[in-house]
Short mmCIF file of C-alpha atoms and ligand atoms in Angstrom, two decimals:
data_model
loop_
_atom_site.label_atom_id
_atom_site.label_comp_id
_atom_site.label_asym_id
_atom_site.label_seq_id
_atom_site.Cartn_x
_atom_site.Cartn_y
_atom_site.Cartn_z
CA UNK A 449 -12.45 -13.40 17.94
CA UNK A 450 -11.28 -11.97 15.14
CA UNK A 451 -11.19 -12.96 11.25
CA UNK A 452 -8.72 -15.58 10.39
CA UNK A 453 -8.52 -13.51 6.85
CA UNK A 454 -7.12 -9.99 7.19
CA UNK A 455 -9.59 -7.74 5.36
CA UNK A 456 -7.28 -5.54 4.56
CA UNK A 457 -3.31 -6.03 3.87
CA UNK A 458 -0.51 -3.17 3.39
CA UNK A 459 2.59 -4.58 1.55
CA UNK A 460 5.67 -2.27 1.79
CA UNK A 461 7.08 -3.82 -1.78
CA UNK A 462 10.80 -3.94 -1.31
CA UNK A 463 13.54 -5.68 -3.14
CA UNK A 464 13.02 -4.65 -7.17
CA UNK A 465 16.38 -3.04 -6.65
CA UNK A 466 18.43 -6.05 -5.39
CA UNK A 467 16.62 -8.62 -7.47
CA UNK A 468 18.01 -6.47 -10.64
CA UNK A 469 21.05 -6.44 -9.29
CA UNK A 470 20.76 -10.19 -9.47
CA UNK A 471 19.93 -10.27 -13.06
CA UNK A 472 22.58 -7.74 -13.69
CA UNK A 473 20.20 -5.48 -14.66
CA UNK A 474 19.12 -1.91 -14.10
CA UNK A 475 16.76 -0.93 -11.09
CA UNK A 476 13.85 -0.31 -13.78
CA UNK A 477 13.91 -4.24 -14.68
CA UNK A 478 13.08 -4.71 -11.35
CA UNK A 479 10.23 -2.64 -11.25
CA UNK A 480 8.84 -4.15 -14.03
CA UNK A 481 8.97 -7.41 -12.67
CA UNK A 482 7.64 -5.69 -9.26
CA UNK A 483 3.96 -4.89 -11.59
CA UNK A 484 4.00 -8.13 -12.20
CA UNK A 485 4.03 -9.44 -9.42
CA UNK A 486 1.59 -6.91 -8.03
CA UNK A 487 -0.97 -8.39 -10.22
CA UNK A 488 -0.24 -11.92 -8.95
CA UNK A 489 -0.95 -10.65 -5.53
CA UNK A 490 -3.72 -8.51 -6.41
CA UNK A 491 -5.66 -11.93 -8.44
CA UNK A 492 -4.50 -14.03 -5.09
CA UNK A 493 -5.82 -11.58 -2.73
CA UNK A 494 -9.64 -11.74 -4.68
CA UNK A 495 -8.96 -15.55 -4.83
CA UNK A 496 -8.56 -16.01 -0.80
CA UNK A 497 -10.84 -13.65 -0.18
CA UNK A 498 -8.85 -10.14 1.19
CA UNK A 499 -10.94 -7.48 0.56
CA UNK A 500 -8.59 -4.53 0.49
CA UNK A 501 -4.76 -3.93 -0.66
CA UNK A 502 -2.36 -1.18 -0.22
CA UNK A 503 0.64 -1.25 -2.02
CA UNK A 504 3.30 1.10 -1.33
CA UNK A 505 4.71 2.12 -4.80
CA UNK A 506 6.67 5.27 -4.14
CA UNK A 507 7.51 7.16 -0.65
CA UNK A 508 8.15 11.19 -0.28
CA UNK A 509 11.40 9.87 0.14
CA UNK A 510 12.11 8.03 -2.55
CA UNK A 511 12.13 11.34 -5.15
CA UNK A 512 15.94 11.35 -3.57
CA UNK A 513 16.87 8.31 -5.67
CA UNK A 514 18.86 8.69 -9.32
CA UNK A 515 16.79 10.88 -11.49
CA UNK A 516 17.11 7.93 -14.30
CA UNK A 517 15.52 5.79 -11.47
CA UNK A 518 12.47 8.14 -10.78
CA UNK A 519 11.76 8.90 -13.92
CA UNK A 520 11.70 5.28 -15.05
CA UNK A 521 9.18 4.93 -12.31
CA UNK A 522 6.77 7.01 -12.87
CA UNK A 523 6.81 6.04 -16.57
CA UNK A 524 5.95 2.55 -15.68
CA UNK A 525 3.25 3.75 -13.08
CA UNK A 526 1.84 5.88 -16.12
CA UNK A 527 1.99 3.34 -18.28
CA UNK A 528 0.51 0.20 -15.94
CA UNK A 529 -2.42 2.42 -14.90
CA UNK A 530 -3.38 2.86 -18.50
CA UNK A 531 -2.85 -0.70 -19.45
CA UNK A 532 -4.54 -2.49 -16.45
CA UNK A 533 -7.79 0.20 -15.98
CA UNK A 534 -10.18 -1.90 -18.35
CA UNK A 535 -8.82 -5.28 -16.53
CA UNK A 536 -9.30 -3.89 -13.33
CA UNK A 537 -12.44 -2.60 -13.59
CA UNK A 538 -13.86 -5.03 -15.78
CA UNK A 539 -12.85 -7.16 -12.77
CA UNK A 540 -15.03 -5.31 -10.24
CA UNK A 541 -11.28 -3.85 -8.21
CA UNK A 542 -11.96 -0.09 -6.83
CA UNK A 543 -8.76 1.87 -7.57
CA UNK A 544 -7.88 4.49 -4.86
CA UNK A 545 -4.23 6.40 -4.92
CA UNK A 546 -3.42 7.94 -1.67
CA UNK A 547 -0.30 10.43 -1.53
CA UNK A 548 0.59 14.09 -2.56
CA UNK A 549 -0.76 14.02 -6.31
CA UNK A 550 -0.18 17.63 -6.36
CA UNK A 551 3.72 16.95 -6.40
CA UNK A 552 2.40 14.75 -9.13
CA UNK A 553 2.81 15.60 -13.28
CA UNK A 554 -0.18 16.67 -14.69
CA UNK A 555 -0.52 13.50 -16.95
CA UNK A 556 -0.67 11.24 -13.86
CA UNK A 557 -2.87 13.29 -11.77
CA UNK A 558 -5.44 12.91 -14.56
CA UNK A 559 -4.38 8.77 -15.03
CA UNK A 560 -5.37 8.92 -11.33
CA UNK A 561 -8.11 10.82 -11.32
CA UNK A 562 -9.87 8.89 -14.51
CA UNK A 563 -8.72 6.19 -12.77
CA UNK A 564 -10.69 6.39 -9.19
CA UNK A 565 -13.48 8.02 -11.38
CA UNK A 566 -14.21 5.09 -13.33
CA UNK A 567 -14.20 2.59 -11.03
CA UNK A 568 -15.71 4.48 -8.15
CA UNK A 569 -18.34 2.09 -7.94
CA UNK A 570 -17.06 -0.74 -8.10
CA UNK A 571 -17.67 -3.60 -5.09
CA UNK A 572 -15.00 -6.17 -5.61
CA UNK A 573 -12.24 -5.30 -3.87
CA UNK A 574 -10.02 -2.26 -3.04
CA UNK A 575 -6.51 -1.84 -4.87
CA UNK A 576 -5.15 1.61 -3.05
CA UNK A 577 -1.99 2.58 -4.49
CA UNK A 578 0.26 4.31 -2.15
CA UNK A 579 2.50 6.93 -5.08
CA UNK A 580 4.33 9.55 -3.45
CA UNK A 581 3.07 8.46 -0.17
CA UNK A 582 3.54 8.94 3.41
CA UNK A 583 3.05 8.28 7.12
CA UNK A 584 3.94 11.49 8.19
CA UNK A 585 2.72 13.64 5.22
CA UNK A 586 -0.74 12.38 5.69
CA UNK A 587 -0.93 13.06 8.75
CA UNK A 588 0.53 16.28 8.58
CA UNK A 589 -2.21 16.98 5.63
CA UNK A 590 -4.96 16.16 8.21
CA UNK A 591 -3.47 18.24 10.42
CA UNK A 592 -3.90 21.35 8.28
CA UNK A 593 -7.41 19.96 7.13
CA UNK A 594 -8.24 20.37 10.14
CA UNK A 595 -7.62 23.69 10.73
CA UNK A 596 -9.31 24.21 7.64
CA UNK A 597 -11.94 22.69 8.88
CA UNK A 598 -12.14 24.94 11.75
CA UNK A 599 -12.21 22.25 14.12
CA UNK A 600 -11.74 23.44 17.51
CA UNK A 601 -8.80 21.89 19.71
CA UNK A 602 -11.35 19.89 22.25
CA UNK A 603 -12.95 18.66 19.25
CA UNK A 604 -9.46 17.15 17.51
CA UNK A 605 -9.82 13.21 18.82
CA UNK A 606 -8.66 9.49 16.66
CA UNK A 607 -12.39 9.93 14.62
CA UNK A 608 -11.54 13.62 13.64
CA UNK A 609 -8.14 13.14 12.31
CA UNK A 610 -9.09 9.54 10.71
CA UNK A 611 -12.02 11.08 9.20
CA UNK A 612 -9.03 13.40 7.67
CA UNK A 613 -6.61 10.80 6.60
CA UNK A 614 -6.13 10.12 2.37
CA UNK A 615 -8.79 7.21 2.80
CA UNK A 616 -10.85 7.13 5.50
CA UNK A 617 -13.52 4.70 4.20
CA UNK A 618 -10.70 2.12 4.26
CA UNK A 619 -10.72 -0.25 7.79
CA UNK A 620 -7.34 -0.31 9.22
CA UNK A 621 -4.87 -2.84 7.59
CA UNK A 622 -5.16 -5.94 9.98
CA UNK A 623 -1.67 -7.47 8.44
CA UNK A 624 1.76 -5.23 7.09
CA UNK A 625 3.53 -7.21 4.51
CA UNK A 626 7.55 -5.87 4.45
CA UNK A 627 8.98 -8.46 0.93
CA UNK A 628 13.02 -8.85 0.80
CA UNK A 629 13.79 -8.64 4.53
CA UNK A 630 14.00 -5.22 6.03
CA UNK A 631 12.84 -4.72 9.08
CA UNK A 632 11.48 -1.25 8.76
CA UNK A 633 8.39 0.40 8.48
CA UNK A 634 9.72 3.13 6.08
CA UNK A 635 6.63 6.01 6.55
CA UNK A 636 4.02 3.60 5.77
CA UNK A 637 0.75 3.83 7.20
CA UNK A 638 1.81 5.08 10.05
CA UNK A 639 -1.77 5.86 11.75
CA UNK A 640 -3.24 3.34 10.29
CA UNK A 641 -0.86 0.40 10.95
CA UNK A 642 -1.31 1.22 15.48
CA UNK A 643 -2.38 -2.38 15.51
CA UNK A 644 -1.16 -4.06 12.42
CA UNK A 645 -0.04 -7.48 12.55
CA UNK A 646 3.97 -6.84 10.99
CA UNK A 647 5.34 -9.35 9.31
CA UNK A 648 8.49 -9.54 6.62
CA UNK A 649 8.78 -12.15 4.22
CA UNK A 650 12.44 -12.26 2.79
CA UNK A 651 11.54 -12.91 -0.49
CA UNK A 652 12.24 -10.31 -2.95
CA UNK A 653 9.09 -8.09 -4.41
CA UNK A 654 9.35 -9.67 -7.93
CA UNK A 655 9.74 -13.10 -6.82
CA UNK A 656 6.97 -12.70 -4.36
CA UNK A 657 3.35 -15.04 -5.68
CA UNK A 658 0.62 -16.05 -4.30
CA UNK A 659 2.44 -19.47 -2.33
CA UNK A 660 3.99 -16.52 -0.04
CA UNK A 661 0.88 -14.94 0.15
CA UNK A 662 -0.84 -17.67 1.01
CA UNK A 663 2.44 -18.34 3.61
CA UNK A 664 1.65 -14.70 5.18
CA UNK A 665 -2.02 -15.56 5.52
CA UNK A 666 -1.10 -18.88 7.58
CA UNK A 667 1.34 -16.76 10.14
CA UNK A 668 -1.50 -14.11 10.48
CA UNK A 669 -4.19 -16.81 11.52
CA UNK A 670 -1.76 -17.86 14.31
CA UNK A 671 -1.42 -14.48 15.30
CA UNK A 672 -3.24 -13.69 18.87
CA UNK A 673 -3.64 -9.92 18.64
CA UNK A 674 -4.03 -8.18 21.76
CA UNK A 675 -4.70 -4.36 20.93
CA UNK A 676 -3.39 -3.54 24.47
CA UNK A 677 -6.23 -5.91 25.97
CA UNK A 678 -5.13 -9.28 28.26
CA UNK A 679 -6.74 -11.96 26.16
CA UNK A 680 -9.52 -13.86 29.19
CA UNK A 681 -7.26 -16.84 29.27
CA UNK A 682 -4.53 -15.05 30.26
CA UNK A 683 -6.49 -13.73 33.23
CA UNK A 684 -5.59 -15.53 36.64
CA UNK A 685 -7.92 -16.22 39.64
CA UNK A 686 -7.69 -14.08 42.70
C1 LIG B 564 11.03 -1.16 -3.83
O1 LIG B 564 12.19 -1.75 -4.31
C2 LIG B 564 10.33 -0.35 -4.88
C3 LIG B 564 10.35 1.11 -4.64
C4 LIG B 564 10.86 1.72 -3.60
C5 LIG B 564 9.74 1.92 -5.67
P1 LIG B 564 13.59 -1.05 -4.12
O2 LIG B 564 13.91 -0.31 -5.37
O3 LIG B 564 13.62 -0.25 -2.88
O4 LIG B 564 14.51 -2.32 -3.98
P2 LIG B 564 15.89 -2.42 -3.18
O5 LIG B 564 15.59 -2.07 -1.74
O6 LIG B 564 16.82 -1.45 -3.81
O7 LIG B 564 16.31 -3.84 -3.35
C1 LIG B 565 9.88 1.65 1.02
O1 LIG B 565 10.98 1.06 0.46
C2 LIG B 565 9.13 2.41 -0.05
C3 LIG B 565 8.42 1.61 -1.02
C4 LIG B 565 8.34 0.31 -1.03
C5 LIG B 565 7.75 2.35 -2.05
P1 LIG B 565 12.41 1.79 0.43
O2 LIG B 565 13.32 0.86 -0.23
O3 LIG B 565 12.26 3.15 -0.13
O4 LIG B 565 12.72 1.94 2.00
P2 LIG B 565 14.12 2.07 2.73
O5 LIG B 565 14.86 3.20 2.06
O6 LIG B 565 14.83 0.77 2.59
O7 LIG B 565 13.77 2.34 4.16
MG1 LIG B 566 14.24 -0.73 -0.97
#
């Protein structure tokens, strides 16, 4: 049987948009309030015991919204990674950001980079930011890795190309977290998520604390998950 806790959750953060709208306020006051509540989440998840999060913070696709909007973004991502580092690691939380950093500004690669670097060690929890992430660019960039690589085509099998994937120490996310009620998967962890247990919570990302968390956790222990198998007491005589 497996763990009642997920070890590891994805959350597809979505919502900062429509709860601005709410507050008649720009996109970017959303966002804010989305790092907020990302640090709710992140405290809850270390309180009930998850071991690893991934956050979606930006998609491939979402460089197609307003330039105002993109740009706000990846000022706030700038900024939050410098003001959170000391908490975080002081806190024991590994930092990993998987994505394209190359598409990234110079000034964030090397947040990033100092970033991972300094808390490389660190035991207490995984915080991997997905920026300028996705499904299908990842696996696209093990795909060329691993012709790189050299690997021959009878050799390319699941271990070879998750061996190639942005994080390949992480275990699979057991649990997908979609906040303000899409149901979508938008390019996120595509490989990883084969067996994910999806669920959407329609609260909106800022609004969303450590009671819905808590919520999600509850649905996911009465999960059964199958991974193509037919659970024994499904199996009938003769
Ligand atoms: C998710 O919130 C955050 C990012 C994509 C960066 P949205 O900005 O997509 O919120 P909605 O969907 O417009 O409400
Ligand atoms: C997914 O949300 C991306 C992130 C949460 C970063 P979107 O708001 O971009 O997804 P769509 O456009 O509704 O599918
Ligand atoms: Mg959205």
């Amino acid at each position: 049987m497996s763990s009642q806790i997920p070890r590891h959750i994805g959350i597809i953060m979505d919502g900062n948009g429509r709860w601005a709208r709410r507050h008649g306020r720009p996109a970017s006051f959303g966002h804010r309030a989305g790092v907020r509540a990302i640090k709710r989440v992140l405290q809850a998840c270390e309180d009930l015991g998850v071991h690893a999060l991934s956050i979606y913070a930006f998609s491939t696709e979402n460089w197609t919204r307003p330039r105002a909007e993109v740009r706000a973004l990846m000022r706030l991502f700038h900024e939050t990674m410098q003001r959170e580092i000391d908490e975080m690691h002081r806190r024991g939380v590994r930092i990993v950001v998987s994505g394209r950093r190359e598409e990234l500004s110079p000034r964030m690669r090397e947040r990033i980079e100092d970033a991972m670097a300094r808390t490389a060690n660190n035991r207490n929890g995984i915080l991997n930011v997905c920026l300028n992430y996705g499904g299908r660019a990842e696996i696209v960039d093990a795909a060329r890795n691993l012709i790189r690589d050299g690997v021959p085509a009878d050799e390319v099998d699941e271990a070879a190309i998750s061996a190639r994937t942005y994080q390949p120490d992480l275990p699979d996310p057991d649990l997908i977290i979609r906040t303000a009620g899409e149901h979508r998967v938008s390019n996120f962890l595509l490989w990883q998520g084969a067996y994910a247990e999806m669920l959407v919570s329609d609260t909106l990302w800022p609004d969303f604390g450590e009671d819905d968390l808590k919520a999600a956790l509850a649905e996911y222990a009465s999960r059964v998950r199958r991974f193509g198998g037919r659970p024994e007491k499904e199996v009938m005589a003769g």
